[in-house]
Coordinates of C-alpha atoms in Angstrom, one line a residue:
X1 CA 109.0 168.1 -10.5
X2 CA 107.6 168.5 -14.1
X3 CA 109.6 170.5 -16.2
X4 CA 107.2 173.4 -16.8
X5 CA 105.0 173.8 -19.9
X6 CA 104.2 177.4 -20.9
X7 CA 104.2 178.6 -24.6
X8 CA 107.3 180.4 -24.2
X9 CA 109.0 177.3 -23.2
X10 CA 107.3 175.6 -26.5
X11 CA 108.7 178.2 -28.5
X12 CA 112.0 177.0 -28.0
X13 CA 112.6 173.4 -28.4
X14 CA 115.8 171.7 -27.7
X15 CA 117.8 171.7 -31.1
X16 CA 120.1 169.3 -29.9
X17 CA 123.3 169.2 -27.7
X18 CA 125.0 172.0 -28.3
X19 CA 128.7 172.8 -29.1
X20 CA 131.4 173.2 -26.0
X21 CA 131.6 176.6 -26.8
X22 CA 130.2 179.3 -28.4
X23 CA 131.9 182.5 -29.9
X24 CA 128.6 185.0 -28.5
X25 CA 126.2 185.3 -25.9
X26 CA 125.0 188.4 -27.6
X27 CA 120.8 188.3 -27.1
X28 CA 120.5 185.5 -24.5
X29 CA 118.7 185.8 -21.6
X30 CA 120.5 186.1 -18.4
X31 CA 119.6 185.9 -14.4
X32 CA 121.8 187.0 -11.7
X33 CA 120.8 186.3 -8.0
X34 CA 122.6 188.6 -5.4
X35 CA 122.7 191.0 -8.3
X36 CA 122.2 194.1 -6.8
X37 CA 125.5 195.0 -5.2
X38 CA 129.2 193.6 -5.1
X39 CA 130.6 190.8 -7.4
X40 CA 126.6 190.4 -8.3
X41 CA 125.9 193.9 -9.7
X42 CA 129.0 193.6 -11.6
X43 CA 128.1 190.4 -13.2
X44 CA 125.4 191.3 -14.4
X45 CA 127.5 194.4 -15.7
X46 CA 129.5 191.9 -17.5
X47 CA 126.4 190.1 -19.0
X48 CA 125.2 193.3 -20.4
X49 CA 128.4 194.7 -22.3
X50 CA 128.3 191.5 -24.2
X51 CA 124.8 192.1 -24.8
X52 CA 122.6 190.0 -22.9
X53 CA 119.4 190.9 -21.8
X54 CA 119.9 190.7 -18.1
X55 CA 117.3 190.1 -15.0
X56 CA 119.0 190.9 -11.6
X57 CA 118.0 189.6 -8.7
X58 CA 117.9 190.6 -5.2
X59 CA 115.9 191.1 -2.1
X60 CA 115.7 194.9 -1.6
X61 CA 113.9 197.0 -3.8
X62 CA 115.5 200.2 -3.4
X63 CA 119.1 198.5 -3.7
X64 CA 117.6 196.9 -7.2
X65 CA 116.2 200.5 -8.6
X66 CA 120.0 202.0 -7.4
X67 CA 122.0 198.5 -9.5
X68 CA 119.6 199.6 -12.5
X69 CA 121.1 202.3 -12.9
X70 CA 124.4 201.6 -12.2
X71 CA 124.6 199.1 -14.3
X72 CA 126.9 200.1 -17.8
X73 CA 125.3 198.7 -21.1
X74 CA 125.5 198.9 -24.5
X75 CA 121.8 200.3 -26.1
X76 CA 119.0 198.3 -27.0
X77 CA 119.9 195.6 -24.1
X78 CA 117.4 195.2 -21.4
X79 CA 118.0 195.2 -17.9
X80 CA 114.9 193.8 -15.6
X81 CA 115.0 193.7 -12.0
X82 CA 113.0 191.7 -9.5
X83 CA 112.5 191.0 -5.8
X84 CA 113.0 187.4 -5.0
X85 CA 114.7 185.9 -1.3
X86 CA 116.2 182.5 -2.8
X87 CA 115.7 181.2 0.5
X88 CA 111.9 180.8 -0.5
X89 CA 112.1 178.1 -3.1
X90 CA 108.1 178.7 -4.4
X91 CA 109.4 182.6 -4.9
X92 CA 112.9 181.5 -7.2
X93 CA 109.8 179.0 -8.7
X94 CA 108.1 182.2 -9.8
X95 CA 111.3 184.0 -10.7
X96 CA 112.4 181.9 -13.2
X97 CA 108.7 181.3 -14.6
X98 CA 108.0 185.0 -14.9
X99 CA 111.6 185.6 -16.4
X100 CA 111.2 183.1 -18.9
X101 CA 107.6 184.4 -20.0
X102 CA 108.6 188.0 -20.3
X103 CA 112.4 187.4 -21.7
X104 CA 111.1 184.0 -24.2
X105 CA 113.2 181.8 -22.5
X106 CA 116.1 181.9 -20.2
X107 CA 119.8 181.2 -21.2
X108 CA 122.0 181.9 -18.7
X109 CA 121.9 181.6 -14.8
X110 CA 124.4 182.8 -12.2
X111 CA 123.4 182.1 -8.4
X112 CA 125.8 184.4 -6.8
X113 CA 123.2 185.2 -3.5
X114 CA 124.5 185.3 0.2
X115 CA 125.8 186.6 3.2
X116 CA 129.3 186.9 4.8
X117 CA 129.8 186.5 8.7
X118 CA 133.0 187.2 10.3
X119 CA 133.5 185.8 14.3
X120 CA 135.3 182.9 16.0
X121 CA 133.4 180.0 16.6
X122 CA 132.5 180.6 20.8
X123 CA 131.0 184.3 19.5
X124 CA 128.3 182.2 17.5
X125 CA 126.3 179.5 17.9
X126 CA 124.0 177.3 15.5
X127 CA 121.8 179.6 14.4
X128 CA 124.4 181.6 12.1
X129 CA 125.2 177.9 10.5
X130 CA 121.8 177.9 9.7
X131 CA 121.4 181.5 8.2
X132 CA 124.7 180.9 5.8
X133 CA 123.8 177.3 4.8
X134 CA 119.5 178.9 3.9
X135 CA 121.1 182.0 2.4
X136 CA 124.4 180.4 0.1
X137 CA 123.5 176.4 -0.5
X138 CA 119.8 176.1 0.1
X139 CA 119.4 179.5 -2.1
X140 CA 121.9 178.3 -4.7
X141 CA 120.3 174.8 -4.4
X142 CA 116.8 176.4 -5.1
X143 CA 118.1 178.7 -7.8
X144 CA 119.7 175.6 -9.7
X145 CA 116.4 173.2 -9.6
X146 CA 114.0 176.0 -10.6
X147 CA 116.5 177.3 -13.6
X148 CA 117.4 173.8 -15.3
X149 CA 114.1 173.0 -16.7
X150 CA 114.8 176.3 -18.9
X151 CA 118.5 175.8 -19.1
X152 CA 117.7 172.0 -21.3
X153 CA 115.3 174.3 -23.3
X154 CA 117.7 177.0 -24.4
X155 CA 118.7 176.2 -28.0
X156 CA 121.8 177.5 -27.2
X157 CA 122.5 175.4 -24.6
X158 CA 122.3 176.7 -20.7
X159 CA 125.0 177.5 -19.0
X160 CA 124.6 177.7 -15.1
X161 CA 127.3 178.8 -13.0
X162 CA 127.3 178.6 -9.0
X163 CA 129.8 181.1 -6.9
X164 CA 131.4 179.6 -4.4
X165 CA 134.6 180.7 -2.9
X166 CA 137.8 179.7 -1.7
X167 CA 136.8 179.6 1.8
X168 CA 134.9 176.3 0.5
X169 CA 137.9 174.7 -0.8
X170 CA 139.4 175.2 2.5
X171 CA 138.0 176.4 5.7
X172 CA 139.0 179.8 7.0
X173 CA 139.1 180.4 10.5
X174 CA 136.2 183.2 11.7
X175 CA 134.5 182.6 8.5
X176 CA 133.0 179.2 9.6
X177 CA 129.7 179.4 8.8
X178 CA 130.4 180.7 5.0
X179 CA 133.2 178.1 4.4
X180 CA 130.6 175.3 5.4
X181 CA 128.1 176.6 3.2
X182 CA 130.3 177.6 0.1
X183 CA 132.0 173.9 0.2
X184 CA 128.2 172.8 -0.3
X185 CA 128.1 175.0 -3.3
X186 CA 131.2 173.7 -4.8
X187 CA 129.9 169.9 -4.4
X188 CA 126.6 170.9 -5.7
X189 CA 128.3 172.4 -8.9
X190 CA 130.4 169.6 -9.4
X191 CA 127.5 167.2 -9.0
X192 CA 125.3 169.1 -11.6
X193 CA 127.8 169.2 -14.1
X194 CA 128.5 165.5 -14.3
X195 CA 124.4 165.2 -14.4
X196 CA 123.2 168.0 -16.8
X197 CA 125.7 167.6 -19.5
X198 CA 124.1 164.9 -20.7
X199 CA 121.3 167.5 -21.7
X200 CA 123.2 170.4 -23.1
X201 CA 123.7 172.3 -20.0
X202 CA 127.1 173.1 -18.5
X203 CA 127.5 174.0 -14.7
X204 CA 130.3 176.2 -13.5
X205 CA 132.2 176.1 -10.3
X206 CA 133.3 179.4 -9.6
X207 CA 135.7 179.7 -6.5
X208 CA 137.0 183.3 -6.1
X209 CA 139.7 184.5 -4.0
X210 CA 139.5 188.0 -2.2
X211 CA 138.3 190.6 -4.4
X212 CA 137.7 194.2 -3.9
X213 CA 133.9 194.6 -3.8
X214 CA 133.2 196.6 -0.8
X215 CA 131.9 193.3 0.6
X216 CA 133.0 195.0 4.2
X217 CA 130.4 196.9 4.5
X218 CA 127.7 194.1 4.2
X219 CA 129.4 191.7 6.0
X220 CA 128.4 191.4 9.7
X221 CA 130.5 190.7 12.5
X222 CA 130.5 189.2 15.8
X223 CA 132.7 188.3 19.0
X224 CA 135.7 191.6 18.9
X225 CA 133.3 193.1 16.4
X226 CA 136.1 195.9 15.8
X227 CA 138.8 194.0 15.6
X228 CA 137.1 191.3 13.3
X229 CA 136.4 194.2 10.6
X230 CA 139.5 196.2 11.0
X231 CA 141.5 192.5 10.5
X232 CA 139.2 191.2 7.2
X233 CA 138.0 195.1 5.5
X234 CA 142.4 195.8 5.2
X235 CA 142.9 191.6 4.0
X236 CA 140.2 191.8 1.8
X237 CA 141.4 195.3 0.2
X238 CA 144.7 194.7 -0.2
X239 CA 147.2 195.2 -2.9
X240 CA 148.7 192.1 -4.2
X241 CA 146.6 189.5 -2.6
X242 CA 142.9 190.7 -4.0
X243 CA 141.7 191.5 -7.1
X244 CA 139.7 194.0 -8.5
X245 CA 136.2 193.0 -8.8
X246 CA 135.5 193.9 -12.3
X247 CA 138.5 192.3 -13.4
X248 CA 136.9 188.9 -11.6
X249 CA 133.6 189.4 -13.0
X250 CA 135.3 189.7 -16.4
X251 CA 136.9 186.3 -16.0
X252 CA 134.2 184.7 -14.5
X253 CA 131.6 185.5 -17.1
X254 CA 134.4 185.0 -19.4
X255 CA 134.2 181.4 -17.6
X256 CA 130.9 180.9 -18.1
X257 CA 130.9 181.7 -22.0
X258 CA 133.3 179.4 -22.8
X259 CA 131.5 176.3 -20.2
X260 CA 134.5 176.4 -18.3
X261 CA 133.9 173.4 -15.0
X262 CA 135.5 175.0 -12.7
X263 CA 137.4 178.6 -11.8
X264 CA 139.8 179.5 -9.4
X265 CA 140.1 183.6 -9.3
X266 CA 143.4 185.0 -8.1
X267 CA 147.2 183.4 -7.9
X268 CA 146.9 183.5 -3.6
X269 CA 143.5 181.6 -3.9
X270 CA 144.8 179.1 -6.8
X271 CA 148.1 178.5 -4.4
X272 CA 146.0 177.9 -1.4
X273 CA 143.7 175.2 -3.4
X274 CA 146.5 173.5 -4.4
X275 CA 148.5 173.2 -1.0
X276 CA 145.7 172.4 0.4
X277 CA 144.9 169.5 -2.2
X278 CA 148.7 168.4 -1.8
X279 CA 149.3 168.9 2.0
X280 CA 145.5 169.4 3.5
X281 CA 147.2 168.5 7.1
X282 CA 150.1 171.2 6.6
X283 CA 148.0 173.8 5.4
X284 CA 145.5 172.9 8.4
X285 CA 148.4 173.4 10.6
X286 CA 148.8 176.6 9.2
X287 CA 145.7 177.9 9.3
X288 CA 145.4 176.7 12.8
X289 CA 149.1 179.3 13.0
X290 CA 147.2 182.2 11.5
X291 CA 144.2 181.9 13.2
X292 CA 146.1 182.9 16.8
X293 CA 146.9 186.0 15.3
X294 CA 142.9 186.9 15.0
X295 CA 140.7 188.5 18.0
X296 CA 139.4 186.7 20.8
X297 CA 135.8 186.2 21.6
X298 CA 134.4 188.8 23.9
X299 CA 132.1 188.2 26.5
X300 CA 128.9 189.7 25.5
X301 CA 128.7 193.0 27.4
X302 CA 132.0 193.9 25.4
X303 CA 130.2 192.8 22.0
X304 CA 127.1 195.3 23.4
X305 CA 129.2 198.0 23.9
X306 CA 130.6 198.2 20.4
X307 CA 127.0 199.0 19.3
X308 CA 123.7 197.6 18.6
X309 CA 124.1 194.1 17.3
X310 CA 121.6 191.8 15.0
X311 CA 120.4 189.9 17.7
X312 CA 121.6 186.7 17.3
X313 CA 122.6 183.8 19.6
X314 CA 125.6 182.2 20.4
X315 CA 127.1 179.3 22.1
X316 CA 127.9 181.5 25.5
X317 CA 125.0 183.5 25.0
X318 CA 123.8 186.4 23.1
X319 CA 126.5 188.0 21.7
X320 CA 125.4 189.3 18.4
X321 CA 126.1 190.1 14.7
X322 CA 126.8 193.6 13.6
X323 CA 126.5 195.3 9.9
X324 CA 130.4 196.2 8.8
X325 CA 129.2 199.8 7.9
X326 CA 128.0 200.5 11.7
X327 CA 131.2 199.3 12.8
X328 CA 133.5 201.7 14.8
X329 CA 137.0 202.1 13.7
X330 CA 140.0 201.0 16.0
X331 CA 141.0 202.9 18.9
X332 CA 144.4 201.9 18.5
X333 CA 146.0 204.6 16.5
X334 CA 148.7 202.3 14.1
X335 CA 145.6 199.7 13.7
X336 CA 143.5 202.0 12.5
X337 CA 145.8 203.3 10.1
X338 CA 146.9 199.8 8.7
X339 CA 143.2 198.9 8.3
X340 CA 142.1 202.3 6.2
X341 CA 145.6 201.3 4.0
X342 CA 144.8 197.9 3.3
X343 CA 141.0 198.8 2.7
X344 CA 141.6 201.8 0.9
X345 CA 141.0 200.1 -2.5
X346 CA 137.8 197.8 -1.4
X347 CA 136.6 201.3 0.2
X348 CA 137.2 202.9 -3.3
X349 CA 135.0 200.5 -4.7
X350 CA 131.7 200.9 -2.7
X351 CA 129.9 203.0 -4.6
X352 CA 130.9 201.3 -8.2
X353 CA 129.6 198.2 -5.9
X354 CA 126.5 199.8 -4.7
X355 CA 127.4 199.0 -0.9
X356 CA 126.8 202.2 0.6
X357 CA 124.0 202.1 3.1
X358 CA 121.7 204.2 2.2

């Protein structure tokens, strides 16, 4: 595809390859995709303090109009918003041209856009393989063609950075579906960073751990629908093993400022990398050990009956997807008290995180 040719674009011709690092990002132009809740929203948070004009990205309008104004930032720095499903690759086409045409140019790009399911493999079938790889690769994959001919243009040299997760550095049982499609994004950011450096622009591979977003809510679940939120809201949320989400989306635009290759958030997820890089049939065996202690697959008229589901299709027939925030609590008594303590912090953090329904 030709790079595009617009008179913003001509107003800022390539000066060069740039430094390795640069001491501000102060007046750049920034994009975040998936930017109107969790991790997102607070990326582009973290964009703005350091006073970037920021366009978030996302594709619900009312959640966009609520990040707006959540979204802390110092005066005089712009905050756009715009409805785009990075699924559609002509739609992130017209993103990035419009963003470019009212900001002069864009700087900075951070494709942060997807979806978390939660189920064991017989509770889904292909179709939720599909829906993570469109929503987390094909929409990061889109988001990074249709941003680099304006990242070579930036004279300060553009700096794209691609989430992926730890869950694609090794695969985490009930979480198929994302792991697949987040180790797509982690080979897609390595792959662009040997290839774009050549023309100023460095790519980051960002790999978090488990943070406190409020991701629980969003999240959909399938199979023991109650069981699989009660087990991943109280992991996800707890003390010593996550990390708060504005501390991550310090470090990670902290990253991305300094054209870091690659970032692995939290001591548990750094461990785990490098086990699994060390011993990848050991830690294999013991995530095969850890999985046993998750829920079983239900048949489907026990998935029904914990409420309506998404609809989808699975291997041993419909069983369905449900939204964390419709989710029942457990029955069980102690379980239901171990999942509120472990999720107490992530649950803290859903409105900061704009993941309240509304």
């Amino acid at each position: 595809m030709e790079a595009p040719t617009m008179p913003s674009l001509l107003k800022r011709p390539p000066l060069g390859r740039p430094p390795l690092s640069r001491p501000s990002i102060a007046g750049l132009s920034a994009v975040v995709t998936g930017g109107s809740r969790g991790l997102g929203l607070l990326l582009a948070e973290q964009l703005a303090v350091r006073h970037c004009d920021v366009t978030i990205v996302a594709r619900d309008e009312r959640e966009l109009a609520r990040a707006e104004a959540l979204v802390r930032r110092p005066p005089g720095v712009r905050i756009r918003t715009a409805v785009c499903d990075v699924r559609d690759r002509e739609a992130v086409r017209r993103l990035m041209r419009d963003t470019a045409l009212a900001c002069g140019g864009i700087d900075i790009v951070i494709a942060n856009a997807g979806i978390i399911q939660v189920a064991p493999v017989d509770a889904i079938g292909a179709e939720e393989f599909e829906g993570a790889l469109d929503s987390i690769f094909m929409g990061a994959l889109h988001t990074s063609l249709e941003a680099l001919p304006y990242l070579r243009r930036s004279p300060a040299g553009g700096r794209l950075a691609l989430i992926g997760s730890v869950g694609g550095l090794l695969a985490v049982p009930h979480m198929l579906p994302y792991s697949c499609a987040k180790a797509a994004v982690g080979a897609l950011a390595e792959g662009l960073h040997a290839e774009a450096a050549r023309d100023g622009v460095s790519v980051t591979a960002v790999h978090p751990g488990l943070m406190r977003t409020g991701s629980h809510l969003h999240a959909t679940f399938g199979g023991d629908q109650v069981g699989e939120f009660a087990w991943f809201s109280a992991i996800a949320g707890a003390p010593v093993v996550s990390m708060g989400a504005r501390r991550a989306a310090d470090l990670i635009v902290t990253g991305v400022q300094r054209r870091r290759i690659r970032i692995v958030l939290t001591p548990a997820a750094r461990a785990a990398s490098l086990a699994h890089g060390l011993a990848p049939a050991l830690t294999t065996r013991m995530t095969t050990l850890a999985a046993r202690g998750l829920p079983d697959a239900k048949p489907a008229s026990d998935a029904a009956a914990a409420g309506t589901a998404t609809g989808t299709s699975g291997s041993g027939g419909t069983r369905g997807l449900r939204e964390g925030a419709s989710v029942r609590p457990p029955a069980h008594l102690l379980t239901r008290r171990l999942r509120a303590w472990g999720s107490a912090l992530n649950d803290r953090m859903t409105g900061t995180c704009n993941q309240r329904p509304a």
